[in-house]
Coordinates of N, CA and C in Angstrom, one line a residue:
G102 N 60.3 -5.5 -50.2 CA 60.4 -4.7 -49.0 C 61.8 -4.3 -48.6
L103 N 61.9 -3.6 -47.5 CA 63.2 -3.2 -47.0 C 63.9 -4.3 -46.3
N104 N 65.2 -4.3 -46.2 CA 66.0 -5.3 -45.5 C 66.8 -4.6 -44.5
V105 N 66.2 -4.0 -43.5 CA 66.9 -3.1 -42.6 C 66.7 -3.6 -41.1
A106 N 67.7 -3.5 -40.3 CA 67.6 -3.9 -38.9 C 68.0 -2.6 -38.1
Y107 N 67.4 -2.5 -36.9 CA 67.7 -1.3 -36.1 C 68.2 -1.9 -34.7
V108 N 69.2 -1.3 -34.2 CA 69.8 -1.7 -32.9 C 69.9 -0.5 -32.0
A109 N 69.2 -0.6 -30.8 CA 69.2 0.5 -29.8 C 70.5 0.4 -29.0
N110 N 71.3 1.5 -29.1 CA 72.6 1.6 -28.4 C 72.3 2.5 -27.1
S111 N 71.8 1.8 -26.1 CA 71.3 2.5 -24.9 C 72.4 3.2 -24.1
K112 N 73.7 2.9 -24.3 CA 74.8 3.6 -23.6 C 75.3 4.8 -24.5
D113 N 74.8 4.9 -25.7 CA 75.1 6.0 -26.5 C 73.8 6.8 -26.9
T114 N 73.9 7.7 -27.7 CA 72.7 8.5 -28.1 C 72.4 8.3 -29.6
F115 N 72.3 7.0 -30.0 CA 71.9 6.8 -31.3 C 71.3 5.4 -31.5
L116 N 70.6 5.2 -32.6 CA 70.2 3.9 -33.1 C 71.0 3.5 -34.3
S117 N 71.5 2.3 -34.3 CA 72.3 1.8 -35.4 C 71.3 1.3 -36.5
V118 N 71.6 1.7 -37.7 CA 70.8 1.2 -38.9 C 71.7 0.3 -39.7
I119 N 71.2 -1.0 -39.9 CA 72.0 -2.0 -40.6 C 71.3 -2.4 -41.8
Q120 N 71.8 -2.2 -43.0 CA 71.2 -2.6 -44.2 C 71.6 -4.1 -44.5
G121 N 70.6 -4.9 -44.6 CA 70.9 -6.4 -44.8 C 71.5 -6.7 -46.1
P122 N 72.0 -7.9 -46.3 CA 72.7 -8.2 -47.6 C 71.7 -8.2 -48.7
T123 N 72.3 -8.0 -49.9 CA 71.5 -8.0 -51.2 C 71.7 -9.4 -51.8
R124 N 70.5 -9.9 -52.3 CA 70.6 -11.3 -52.9 C 70.0 -11.2 -54.3
N125 N 70.5 -12.0 -55.2 CA 70.0 -12.1 -56.5 C 68.8 -13.0 -56.5
T126 N 68.2 -13.3 -57.7 CA 67.0 -14.1 -57.8 C 67.3 -15.5 -57.4
A127 N 68.5 -16.0 -57.5 CA 68.9 -17.3 -57.1 C 69.1 -17.4 -55.6
G128 N 69.1 -16.3 -54.9 CA 69.3 -16.3 -53.5 C 70.8 -16.1 -53.0
T129 N 71.7 -16.0 -54.0 CA 73.1 -15.7 -53.7 C 73.3 -14.3 -53.3
I130 N 74.1 -14.1 -52.2 CA 74.4 -12.8 -51.7 C 75.3 -12.1 -52.7
T131 N 74.9 -10.9 -53.2 CA 75.7 -10.2 -54.1 C 76.3 -9.0 -53.4
A132 N 75.8 -8.6 -52.3 CA 76.4 -7.5 -51.5 C 76.2 -7.8 -50.0
P133 N 77.3 -7.7 -49.2 CA 77.1 -8.1 -47.8 C 76.3 -7.0 -47.0
A134 N 75.9 -7.4 -45.8 CA 75.2 -6.4 -44.9 C 76.2 -5.3 -44.6
S135 N 75.7 -4.1 -44.4 CA 76.5 -3.0 -44.1 C 75.8 -2.0 -43.2
S136 N 76.6 -1.2 -42.5 CA 76.1 -0.2 -41.6 C 75.7 1.0 -42.3
S137 N 74.5 1.5 -42.1 CA 74.1 2.8 -42.7 C 74.3 3.9 -41.7
A138 N 73.9 5.1 -42.0 CA 74.1 6.2 -41.1 C 73.3 5.9 -39.8
N139 N 73.9 6.2 -38.7 CA 73.2 6.1 -37.4 C 72.2 7.2 -37.3
I140 N 71.1 6.9 -36.5 CA 70.1 7.9 -36.2 C 70.6 8.4 -34.9
S141 N 71.0 9.7 -34.9 CA 71.6 10.3 -33.7 C 70.8 11.3 -33.1
G142 N 71.2 11.8 -31.9 CA 70.5 12.9 -31.2 C 69.3 12.4 -30.4
I143 N 69.3 11.1 -30.1 CA 68.2 10.5 -29.3 C 68.9 9.6 -28.3
L144 N 68.2 9.3 -27.2 CA 68.7 8.3 -26.2 C 67.8 7.1 -26.2
P145 N 68.1 6.1 -27.0 CA 67.2 4.9 -27.0 C 67.2 4.2 -25.6
L146 N 66.1 3.7 -25.2 CA 66.0 3.0 -23.9 C 65.8 1.5 -24.1
G147 N 66.0 1.0 -25.3 CA 66.0 -0.4 -25.4 C 65.0 -1.0 -26.3
A148 N 63.7 -0.6 -26.2 CA 62.7 -1.3 -26.9 C 62.6 -0.7 -28.4
V149 N 62.5 -1.6 -29.4 CA 62.4 -1.3 -30.8 C 61.4 -2.2 -31.4
A150 N 60.6 -1.7 -32.3 CA 59.6 -2.6 -33.0 C 59.5 -2.0 -34.4
V151 N 59.1 -2.9 -35.4 CA 59.0 -2.5 -36.8 C 57.6 -2.9 -37.3
D152 N 56.9 -2.0 -38.0 CA 55.7 -2.4 -38.7 C 56.1 -2.9 -40.0
T153 N 56.0 -4.2 -40.3 CA 56.5 -4.8 -41.5 C 55.6 -4.5 -42.7
N154 N 54.4 -3.9 -42.5 CA 53.6 -3.4 -43.6 C 54.1 -2.0 -44.1
S155 N 54.2 -1.1 -43.2 CA 54.6 0.3 -43.6 C 56.2 0.5 -43.6
H156 N 56.9 -0.5 -43.0 CA 58.3 -0.4 -42.8 C 58.7 0.7 -41.8
A157 N 57.8 1.2 -41.1 CA 58.1 2.2 -40.1 C 58.7 1.5 -38.9
A158 N 59.7 2.1 -38.2 CA 60.3 1.5 -37.0 C 59.9 2.5 -35.9
Y159 N 59.9 1.9 -34.7 CA 59.5 2.7 -33.5 C 60.5 2.3 -32.4
A160 N 60.9 3.3 -31.6 CA 61.8 3.1 -30.5 C 61.4 3.9 -29.3
I161 N 61.5 3.4 -28.1 CA 61.3 4.1 -26.9 C 62.6 4.9 -26.6
V162 N 62.4 6.2 -26.4 CA 63.6 7.1 -26.2 C 63.3 8.0 -25.0
S163 N 64.4 8.6 -24.5 CA 64.3 9.6 -23.5 C 63.9 10.9 -24.2
A164 N 62.8 11.5 -23.7 CA 62.4 12.8 -24.3 C 62.8 14.0 -23.4
P165 N 62.7 15.2 -23.9 CA 63.1 16.4 -23.1 C 62.4 16.4 -21.8
A166 N 63.1 16.7 -20.7 CA 62.4 16.8 -19.4 C 63.0 17.9 -18.5
N167 N 62.3 18.2 -17.5 CA 62.7 19.2 -16.5 C 63.8 18.6 -15.7
L168 N 64.7 19.4 -15.1 CA 65.8 19.0 -14.3 C 65.2 18.1 -13.1
G169 N 65.8 17.0 -12.9 CA 65.3 16.1 -11.8 C 64.1 15.2 -12.1
S170 N 63.7 15.2 -13.4 CA 62.6 14.3 -13.8 C 63.0 13.7 -15.1
V171 N 62.2 12.8 -15.6 CA 62.4 12.1 -16.8 C 61.2 12.1 -17.7
S172 N 61.3 12.1 -19.0 CA 60.2 12.0 -19.9 C 60.5 10.8 -20.9
F173 N 59.4 10.2 -21.3 CA 59.6 9.1 -22.3 C 58.9 9.5 -23.6
G174 N 59.5 9.1 -24.7 CA 59.0 9.4 -26.0 C 59.0 8.2 -26.9
L175 N 58.3 8.3 -28.0 CA 58.3 7.2 -29.0 C 58.9 7.9 -30.3
A176 N 60.1 7.4 -30.7 CA 60.7 7.8 -31.9 C 60.1 7.1 -33.1
I177 N 59.8 7.8 -34.1 CA 59.1 7.3 -35.3 C 60.2 7.4 -36.4
I178 N 60.5 6.2 -37.0 CA 61.6 6.2 -38.0 C 61.0 5.6 -39.3
N179 N 61.2 6.4 -40.4 CA 60.8 6.0 -41.7 C 62.0 6.0 -42.7
G180 N 62.2 4.9 -43.3 CA 63.3 4.8 -44.3 C 64.6 5.0 -43.6
G181 N 64.8 4.6 -42.4 CA 66.1 4.8 -41.7 C 66.4 6.2 -41.2
V182 N 65.3 7.0 -41.3 CA 65.5 8.4 -40.8 C 64.5 8.8 -39.8
L183 N 64.9 9.4 -38.7 CA 64.0 9.9 -37.6 C 63.0 10.9 -38.2
S184 N 61.7 10.6 -38.2 CA 60.8 11.5 -38.8 C 60.0 12.3 -37.7
N185 N 59.9 11.8 -36.5 CA 59.2 12.5 -35.4 C 59.4 11.8 -34.1
T186 N 59.2 12.5 -33.0 CA 59.3 11.9 -31.7 C 58.0 12.4 -30.9
V187 N 57.3 11.5 -30.4 CA 56.0 11.9 -29.7 C 56.3 11.5 -28.2
T188 N 56.1 12.5 -27.3 CA 56.3 12.3 -25.9 C 55.0 11.8 -25.3
Y189 N 55.1 10.6 -24.6 CA 53.8 10.0 -24.1 C 53.8 10.1 -22.6
L190 N 54.9 10.4 -21.9 CA 54.9 10.5 -20.5 C 55.9 11.6 -20.1
S191 N 55.5 12.8 -19.6 CA 56.3 13.9 -19.4 C 56.6 14.2 -17.9
N192 N 57.9 14.5 -17.7 CA 58.3 15.0 -16.4 C 57.9 14.3 -15.2
V193 N 58.1 13.0 -15.2 CA 57.8 12.1 -14.0 C 59.1 12.0 -13.2
G194 N 58.9 11.8 -11.9 CA 60.0 11.5 -11.0 C 60.8 10.3 -11.5
S195 N 62.1 10.3 -11.4 CA 62.9 9.2 -11.8 C 62.4 7.9 -11.1
T196 N 62.1 6.9 -11.9 CA 61.6 5.7 -11.4 C 62.7 4.6 -11.6
N197 N 63.7 4.8 -12.4 CA 64.6 3.8 -12.8 C 64.0 2.6 -13.5
I198 N 62.7 2.8 -13.9 CA 62.0 1.8 -14.7 C 61.6 2.4 -16.0
G199 N 62.0 1.9 -17.1 CA 61.6 2.4 -18.4 C 60.6 1.5 -19.0
A200 N 60.0 2.0 -20.1 CA 59.1 1.2 -20.9 C 59.9 0.0 -21.5
N201 N 59.5 -1.2 -21.2 CA 60.2 -2.4 -21.5 C 59.9 -3.0 -22.9
A202 N 58.8 -2.7 -23.4 CA 58.4 -3.4 -24.6 C 57.5 -2.6 -25.5
L203 N 57.6 -2.9 -26.8 CA 56.8 -2.4 -27.9 C 56.3 -3.5 -28.7
A204 N 55.1 -3.3 -29.3 CA 54.6 -4.3 -30.3 C 53.8 -3.5 -31.3
V205 N 53.7 -4.0 -32.5 CA 53.0 -3.3 -33.6 C 51.9 -4.2 -34.0
D206 N 50.6 -3.7 -34.1 CA 49.5 -4.5 -34.7 C 49.7 -4.4 -36.2
E207 N 50.0 -5.5 -36.8 CA 50.3 -5.5 -38.3 C 49.1 -5.2 -39.1
R208 N 47.9 -5.4 -38.6 CA 46.6 -5.1 -39.3 C 46.3 -3.6 -39.3
S209 N 46.4 -3.0 -38.2 CA 45.9 -1.6 -38.1 C 47.1 -0.6 -38.1
G210 N 48.3 -1.1 -37.7 CA 49.5 -0.2 -37.6 C 49.6 0.4 -36.3
L211 N 48.7 0.1 -35.3 CA 48.8 0.7 -34.0 C 50.1 0.2 -33.3
V212 N 50.7 1.1 -32.5 CA 51.9 0.7 -31.7 C 51.5 0.7 -30.3
V213 N 51.9 -0.4 -29.6 CA 51.5 -0.7 -28.2 C 52.7 -0.6 -27.4
I214 N 52.7 0.2 -26.3 CA 53.9 0.4 -25.4 C 53.5 -0.2 -24.0
A215 N 54.3 -1.1 -23.5 CA 54.2 -1.5 -22.1 C 54.9 -0.4 -21.3
D216 N 54.2 0.4 -20.6 CA 54.7 1.6 -19.9 C 54.8 1.3 -18.4
T217 N 55.9 0.7 -18.0 CA 56.1 0.4 -16.6 C 56.2 1.6 -15.7
A218 N 56.8 2.7 -16.2 CA 57.0 3.9 -15.4 C 55.6 4.5 -15.0
D219 N 54.6 4.4 -15.9 CA 53.3 5.0 -15.6 C 52.2 4.0 -15.2
Q220 N 52.6 2.8 -15.1 CA 51.7 1.7 -14.8 C 50.5 1.7 -15.8
S221 N 50.8 1.7 -17.1 CA 49.8 1.7 -18.1 C 50.3 1.1 -19.4
V222 N 49.4 0.9 -20.3 CA 49.7 0.5 -21.6 C 49.3 1.7 -22.5
T223 N 50.2 2.2 -23.3 CA 49.9 3.3 -24.2 C 49.9 2.9 -25.6
V224 N 48.8 3.3 -26.4 CA 48.7 2.9 -27.8 C 48.9 4.2 -28.6
Y225 N 49.8 4.1 -29.6 CA 50.0 5.2 -30.5 C 49.3 4.8 -31.9
N226 N 48.5 5.8 -32.4 CA 47.9 5.6 -33.7 C 48.6 6.4 -34.7
P227 N 49.4 5.8 -35.6 CA 50.2 6.6 -36.5 C 49.4 7.4 -37.6
K228 N 48.2 6.9 -37.8 CA 47.3 7.5 -38.8 C 46.8 8.9 -38.3
A229 N 46.5 8.9 -37.0 CA 45.9 10.1 -36.3 C 47.0 10.8 -35.5
A230 N 48.2 10.3 -35.4 CA 49.3 10.8 -34.6 C 48.8 11.0 -33.2
G231 N 48.0 10.1 -32.7 CA 47.4 10.3 -31.3 C 47.8 9.2 -30.4
L232 N 47.8 9.5 -29.1 CA 48.1 8.5 -28.0 C 46.9 8.3 -27.2
Q233 N 46.8 7.0 -26.7 CA 45.7 6.6 -25.8 C 46.3 5.8 -24.7
A234 N 46.2 6.2 -23.4 CA 46.7 5.4 -22.3 C 45.6 4.6 -21.7
Y235 N 46.0 3.3 -21.3 CA 45.1 2.4 -20.6 C 45.7 2.0 -19.3
P236 N 45.2 2.6 -18.2 CA 45.8 2.4 -16.8 C 45.7 0.9 -16.5
Q237 N 46.7 0.4 -15.8 CA 46.7 -1.0 -15.4 C 46.8 -1.1 -13.9
I238 N 46.5 -2.3 -13.3 CA 46.6 -2.5 -11.9 C 48.0 -3.1 -11.5
F239 N 48.8 -3.2 -12.5 CA 50.2 -3.7 -12.3 C 51.1 -2.9 -13.2
Y240 N 52.4 -3.2 -13.1 CA 53.4 -2.6 -13.9 C 53.8 -3.5 -15.1
P241 N 53.2 -3.2 -16.3 CA 53.5 -4.1 -17.5 C 54.9 -4.0 -18.0
T242 N 55.5 -5.1 -18.2 CA 56.9 -5.2 -18.7 C 57.0 -5.8 -20.0
A243 N 56.0 -6.4 -20.5 CA 56.0 -7.1 -21.8 C 54.6 -6.9 -22.5
V244 N 54.7 -6.9 -23.8 CA 53.4 -6.7 -24.6 C 53.6 -7.5 -25.9
V245 N 52.5 -8.1 -26.3 CA 52.4 -8.8 -27.6 C 51.0 -8.5 -28.2
V246 N 50.9 -8.5 -29.5 CA 49.7 -8.2 -30.2 C 49.2 -9.3 -31.0
D247 N 48.0 -9.7 -30.9 CA 47.3 -10.7 -31.8 C 46.6 -9.8 -32.9
S248 N 47.3 -9.7 -34.0 CA 46.8 -8.8 -35.1 C 45.5 -9.4 -35.7
V249 N 45.3 -10.7 -35.7 CA 44.1 -11.3 -36.3 C 42.9 -10.8 -35.5
N250 N 43.0 -10.8 -34.2 CA 41.8 -10.5 -33.4 C 41.9 -9.0 -32.8
E251 N 42.9 -8.3 -33.2 CA 43.1 -6.9 -32.8 C 43.1 -6.8 -31.3
V252 N 43.9 -7.6 -30.6 CA 44.0 -7.6 -29.1 C 45.5 -7.5 -28.7
A253 N 45.7 -6.6 -27.8 CA 47.1 -6.5 -27.2 C 47.0 -7.2 -25.8
Y254 N 48.1 -7.9 -25.5 CA 48.2 -8.5 -24.1 C 49.4 -8.0 -23.5
A255 N 49.2 -7.4 -22.3 CA 50.3 -6.9 -21.5 C 50.5 -7.7 -20.3
S256 N 51.7 -7.9 -19.8 CA 52.0 -8.7 -18.7 C 53.2 -8.2 -17.9
T257 N 53.3 -8.7 -16.6 CA 54.4 -8.4 -15.8 C 55.4 -9.5 -15.9
G258 N 55.0 -10.7 -16.4 CA 55.9 -11.9 -16.4 C 55.7 -12.7 -15.1
Y259 N 54.8 -12.2 -14.2 CA 54.6 -12.9 -13.0 C 53.2 -13.2 -12.8
G260 N 52.4 -13.5 -13.8 CA 51.0 -13.9 -13.7 C 50.0 -12.8 -14.0
N261 N 50.4 -11.6 -13.9 CA 49.4 -10.5 -14.2 C 49.3 -10.3 -15.7
I262 N 48.1 -10.4 -16.3 CA 47.9 -10.2 -17.7 C 46.7 -9.3 -17.9
S263 N 46.9 -8.4 -18.9 CA 45.8 -7.5 -19.3 C 45.5 -7.7 -20.7
Q264 N 44.3 -7.7 -21.1 CA 43.9 -7.8 -22.5 C 43.2 -6.5 -22.9
I265 N 43.7 -5.9 -24.0 CA 43.2 -4.6 -24.5 C 42.7 -4.8 -25.9
G266 N 41.4 -4.5 -26.1 CA 40.8 -4.6 -27.5 C 41.3 -3.3 -28.3
L267 N 42.0 -3.5 -29.3 CA 42.6 -2.4 -30.0 C 41.6 -1.7 -30.9
E268 N 40.5 -2.4 -31.3 CA 39.5 -1.7 -32.1 C 38.6 -0.8 -31.2
G269 N 38.2 -1.3 -30.0 CA 37.3 -0.5 -29.2 C 37.8 0.0 -27.9
G270 N 39.0 -0.5 -27.5 CA 39.6 0.0 -26.3 C 39.2 -0.7 -25.1
A271 N 38.4 -1.8 -25.2 CA 38.0 -2.5 -24.0 C 39.2 -3.2 -23.3
V272 N 39.2 -3.1 -21.9 CA 40.3 -3.6 -21.1 C 39.8 -4.7 -20.2
A273 N 40.5 -5.8 -20.1 CA 40.1 -6.9 -19.2 C 41.4 -7.3 -18.5
T274 N 41.4 -7.5 -17.2 CA 42.6 -8.0 -16.5 C 42.4 -9.3 -15.9

């Protein structure tokens, strides 16, 4: 597999791509870690996740918006190169609250976004290139996926927890 790390540079307009060290069969490092070309032209907002099966990386980024509003997008990165950006929340009033977390279901490849700005959990299906939003009664700031049971859990960190069935879309709070 790939040995790559991604770093969101929220004060700049790029993601850093770091190629990990190369090791021989004995485990000895034969080449040190190095910086690859940055992924530029995007404004990462902090959250990054990687699908360890497909090696695709995902980052929450600022998407094009009308003056006085903000839009949120999901950057899709393959092989260290930005391949697409999907806007999932367009032209909302500035909330000063961004999507705080991403998680990838390692079984299905679904990407789950804790969308605090829209008070929802949004699921991106990379196979269909589609988005599905699940409204919440709270502002989710964290998300984790149980890939064995195909369930995403979203939380505020203050006792509010939502369970979303990724196979059928059932939601329980």
